[in-house]
Amino acid sequence: MRVLKAIMRQPSALFGLVVVAFVIVLALGAPWFAPFNPGDQMFDGLSLDGAPLPPGGQFLLGTDTLGRDLFSRLLFGARTSLVIGLVANGIAVAIGLFVGIVAGYLRGFASNVLMRFTDLMTAFPALLLAIMLAALLRPSLWIVAMVIALVNWVQVARIVYTETRSLAERDFIMAERSLGAGHLRVLFMHILPHLIPTAIVWGTLGIATTVLLEATLSFLGIGVQPPQPSWGNIIFESQSYFQAAPWLVFFPGAIILLTALSFNLVGDALRDILDPTQRGRG
């Protein structure tokens, strides 16, 4: 409740939260909100010369190159993009937390191995690594989610590693150890709770990156495969009609941009609210 009230006092964060909530509601309610099945090719969805129809009439946002309703495909594409965003980012945060906590708490050889591996992963451009992994595997919704998770955990791991090292040297941790507490108790009862705000913030910020990366992979043809709609492959299928039917690219592109911006606005607000170094300031 405190977090929600703090967000309500920030216009940009409130705007982001409203947009995120709106997109989630549309995605969850896609089967009821969509006027047509996203895969149906309709004879009246194309003009007499076979061109897609512009926005208006029974087709709110027009039709695509196969006569399918664009609005319906965007609604179902939201489900695909958000599922990948939540699943992939959830896995990435979990991996980053595990690596960061273990490396920051244990120190020594295990810490060096884990952090050098993290540095190695950081050295590879995330997009190129994702393209390579997606090309090697058979693209599908869950494969794309796994690929994105495997390239997005390194930032979380480095942040958690730094915070864990700092926490492990605090007096209350030293006191707990002197009383005979085991490593698992210290990690789960005293260190992990302090890292939850960091995980929430990076989880929220990471969804924006994940949505953009999924759209990029789908646009390149190695993401979610048709006929299952996603915002990226809608643009991919329509790119050759950019001049003749610009709405086919503009609408999904605008939605991707607005969704990513909104998650970033909410994540930035959560960082200011939950970051202990920001409390009591202002």
Coordinates of C-alpha atoms in Angstrom, one line a residue, residues 17-246:
L17 CA 1.2 1.8 -14.1
V18 CA -2.1 2.6 -15.8
V19 CA -0.8 1.6 -19.2
V20 CA 0.7 -1.6 -17.9
A21 CA -2.5 -2.5 -16.1
F22 CA -4.5 -1.7 -19.3
V23 CA -2.2 -3.9 -21.5
I24 CA -2.4 -6.8 -19.0
V25 CA -6.2 -6.5 -18.9
L26 CA -6.4 -6.5 -22.7
A27 CA -4.0 -9.5 -22.9
L28 CA -5.9 -11.6 -20.3
G29 CA -9.3 -10.7 -21.9
A30 CA -8.1 -11.1 -25.5
P31 CA -10.6 -14.0 -26.2
W32 CA -13.5 -11.8 -25.1
F33 CA -12.3 -8.4 -26.4
A34 CA -11.1 -9.6 -29.8
P35 CA -13.9 -9.3 -32.4
F36 CA -12.4 -12.0 -34.6
N37 CA -10.2 -15.1 -34.3
P38 CA -6.6 -13.8 -34.9
G39 CA -5.9 -16.6 -37.4
D40 CA -9.1 -16.2 -39.5
Q41 CA -8.5 -15.0 -43.1
M42 CA -11.6 -13.2 -44.2
F43 CA -12.6 -12.6 -47.8
D44 CA -14.0 -9.1 -46.8
G45 CA -10.7 -8.3 -45.1
L46 CA -9.0 -7.5 -48.4
S47 CA -9.8 -4.9 -51.0
L48 CA -10.8 -5.9 -54.5
D49 CA -7.2 -5.8 -55.6
G50 CA -6.0 -7.9 -52.7
A51 CA -4.6 -5.1 -50.6
P52 CA -5.1 -5.0 -46.8
L53 CA -7.9 -2.7 -45.6
P54 CA -7.1 0.5 -43.7
P55 CA -8.5 1.2 -40.2
G56 CA -12.2 1.8 -39.9
G57 CA -15.5 0.0 -40.2
Q58 CA -15.7 -3.5 -38.8
F59 CA -11.9 -3.7 -38.7
L60 CA -10.9 -1.2 -36.1
L61 CA -7.2 -1.1 -36.9
G62 CA -7.5 -2.5 -40.4
T63 CA -6.4 -5.9 -41.7
D64 CA -3.1 -7.4 -42.5
T65 CA -1.7 -8.9 -45.8
L66 CA -3.8 -12.1 -45.4
G67 CA -7.0 -10.3 -44.5
R68 CA -6.8 -11.0 -40.8
D69 CA -8.1 -8.4 -38.3
L70 CA -5.1 -6.5 -36.9
F71 CA -6.8 -5.4 -33.7
S72 CA -7.5 -9.1 -32.8
R73 CA -3.9 -10.1 -33.6
L74 CA -2.5 -7.3 -31.5
L75 CA -4.6 -8.4 -28.5
F76 CA -3.5 -12.0 -28.8
G77 CA 0.1 -10.8 -29.5
A78 CA 0.0 -9.0 -26.2
R79 CA -0.6 -12.3 -24.5
T80 CA 2.4 -13.8 -26.2
S81 CA 4.7 -10.9 -25.6
L82 CA 3.7 -10.5 -21.9
V83 CA 3.9 -14.3 -21.2
I84 CA 7.5 -14.3 -22.6
G85 CA 8.3 -11.1 -20.7
L86 CA 7.1 -12.5 -17.4
V87 CA 8.4 -16.0 -17.7
A88 CA 11.8 -15.1 -19.2
N89 CA 12.4 -12.3 -16.8
G90 CA 11.3 -14.3 -13.8
I91 CA 13.8 -17.0 -14.8
A92 CA 16.5 -14.4 -15.4
V93 CA 16.0 -12.8 -12.0
A94 CA 16.0 -16.2 -10.3
I95 CA 19.3 -17.2 -12.0
G96 CA 20.8 -13.8 -11.2
L97 CA 19.8 -14.0 -7.6
F98 CA 21.3 -17.4 -7.2
V99 CA 24.6 -16.6 -8.8
G100 CA 24.9 -13.2 -7.1
I101 CA 24.1 -14.5 -3.6
V102 CA 26.3 -17.5 -3.8
A103 CA 29.3 -15.6 -5.3
G104 CA 28.9 -12.7 -2.9
Y105 CA 28.5 -14.8 0.3
L106 CA 30.9 -17.7 -0.2
R107 CA 33.8 -15.7 -1.7
G108 CA 37.0 -17.6 -2.6
F109 CA 37.2 -20.0 -5.5
A110 CA 33.5 -20.5 -6.0
S111 CA 33.0 -16.7 -6.1
N112 CA 35.8 -16.2 -8.6
V113 CA 34.5 -18.9 -11.0
L114 CA 30.9 -17.6 -10.9
M115 CA 31.8 -14.0 -11.4
R116 CA 34.3 -14.7 -14.2
F117 CA 31.6 -16.7 -15.9
T118 CA 29.3 -13.7 -15.4
D119 CA 32.0 -11.5 -16.9
L120 CA 32.3 -13.8 -19.9
M121 CA 28.5 -13.7 -20.5
T122 CA 28.6 -9.9 -20.2
A123 CA 31.3 -9.7 -22.9
F124 CA 28.9 -11.2 -25.5
P125 CA 26.4 -8.7 -26.9
A126 CA 23.0 -9.9 -25.6
L127 CA 21.2 -9.6 -28.9
L128 CA 23.9 -11.5 -30.9
L129 CA 24.0 -14.3 -28.2
A130 CA 20.2 -14.5 -28.3
I131 CA 20.2 -14.7 -32.1
M132 CA 22.8 -17.5 -32.0
L133 CA 20.9 -19.5 -29.4
A134 CA 17.5 -19.0 -31.1
A135 CA 19.0 -20.1 -34.4
L136 CA 20.5 -23.3 -32.9
L137 CA 17.2 -24.2 -31.3
R138 CA 13.8 -24.7 -32.8
P139 CA 12.0 -21.3 -32.2
S140 CA 8.8 -21.5 -30.1
L141 CA 7.3 -19.5 -27.3
W142 CA 9.0 -21.4 -24.5
I143 CA 12.3 -21.7 -26.4
V144 CA 12.3 -17.9 -26.9
A145 CA 11.6 -17.3 -23.2
M146 CA 14.5 -19.6 -22.2
V147 CA 16.9 -17.9 -24.7
I148 CA 16.0 -14.5 -23.4
A149 CA 16.4 -15.6 -19.8
L150 CA 19.8 -17.0 -20.5
V151 CA 21.1 -13.7 -21.8
N152 CA 19.4 -11.4 -19.3
W153 CA 20.5 -12.7 -15.9
V154 CA 24.0 -11.2 -15.8
Q155 CA 22.9 -7.7 -14.9
V156 CA 20.9 -9.0 -11.9
A157 CA 23.8 -11.2 -10.8
R158 CA 26.3 -8.3 -10.7
I159 CA 24.0 -6.1 -8.7
V160 CA 23.1 -8.8 -6.3
Y161 CA 26.7 -9.8 -5.9
T162 CA 27.7 -6.3 -4.9
E163 CA 24.9 -6.0 -2.4
T164 CA 25.5 -9.4 -0.9
R165 CA 29.1 -8.7 -0.3
S166 CA 28.1 -5.5 1.5
L167 CA 25.4 -7.3 3.6
A168 CA 27.7 -10.1 4.5
E169 CA 30.0 -7.7 6.3
R170 CA 27.3 -6.0 8.4
D171 CA 27.4 -6.3 12.2
F172 CA 24.0 -8.1 12.4
I173 CA 25.3 -10.8 10.0
M174 CA 28.5 -11.2 12.0
A175 CA 26.5 -11.5 15.2
E176 CA 24.3 -14.1 13.7
R177 CA 27.3 -16.2 12.7
S178 CA 28.9 -15.8 16.1
L179 CA 25.7 -17.3 17.6
G180 CA 26.2 -20.4 15.5
A181 CA 23.8 -19.8 12.6
G182 CA 24.4 -21.9 9.6
H183 CA 25.0 -20.5 6.1
L184 CA 21.5 -21.4 4.9
R185 CA 19.9 -19.6 7.8
V186 CA 22.0 -16.5 7.2
L187 CA 21.3 -16.5 3.5
F188 CA 17.5 -17.1 3.6
M189 CA 16.6 -15.4 6.9
H190 CA 18.8 -12.3 6.8
I191 CA 20.4 -11.6 3.4
L192 CA 17.7 -12.7 0.9
P193 CA 15.0 -10.5 2.5
H194 CA 17.2 -7.4 2.0
L195 CA 17.6 -8.4 -1.7
I196 CA 13.8 -8.7 -2.5
P197 CA 13.4 -5.0 -3.3
T198 CA 16.3 -5.2 -5.7
A199 CA 14.8 -8.3 -7.4
I200 CA 11.4 -6.5 -7.7
V201 CA 12.9 -3.4 -9.3
W202 CA 15.1 -5.3 -11.7
G203 CA 12.3 -7.7 -12.5
T204 CA 10.0 -4.8 -13.5
L205 CA 12.7 -3.0 -15.5
G206 CA 13.7 -6.2 -17.1
I207 CA 10.2 -6.9 -18.5
A208 CA 10.6 -3.9 -20.8
T209 CA 14.0 -5.2 -22.1
T210 CA 12.5 -8.7 -22.5
V211 CA 9.5 -7.4 -24.5
L212 CA 11.8 -5.5 -26.8
L213 CA 14.2 -8.5 -27.2
E214 CA 11.3 -10.8 -28.0
A215 CA 9.9 -8.4 -30.6
T216 CA 13.4 -8.1 -32.1
L217 CA 13.8 -11.9 -32.4
S218 CA 10.4 -12.3 -33.8
F219 CA 11.0 -9.5 -36.3
L220 CA 14.2 -11.3 -37.4
G221 CA 12.2 -14.4 -38.0
I222 CA 13.8 -16.5 -35.2
G223 CA 11.3 -15.7 -32.4
V224 CA 7.7 -16.8 -32.0
Q225 CA 6.6 -18.5 -35.2
P226 CA 3.4 -17.7 -37.2
P227 CA 0.6 -18.3 -37.1
Q228 CA 0.9 -17.6 -33.3
P229 CA 0.8 -13.8 -33.2
S230 CA 3.3 -11.7 -31.3
W231 CA 4.0 -8.0 -31.8
G232 CA 7.4 -8.7 -33.3
N233 CA 6.2 -11.2 -36.0
I234 CA 3.3 -9.0 -36.9
I235 CA 5.8 -6.3 -37.9
F236 CA 8.0 -9.0 -39.6
E237 CA 5.1 -10.2 -41.7
S238 CA 4.1 -6.7 -42.7
Q239 CA 7.4 -5.0 -43.3
S240 CA 7.2 -5.2 -47.1
Y241 CA 3.9 -3.2 -46.9
F242 CA 5.4 -0.4 -44.9
Q243 CA 4.6 2.2 -47.6
A244 CA 1.4 0.8 -48.9
A245 CA -0.1 -0.1 -45.5
P246 CA 1.9 1.8 -42.8

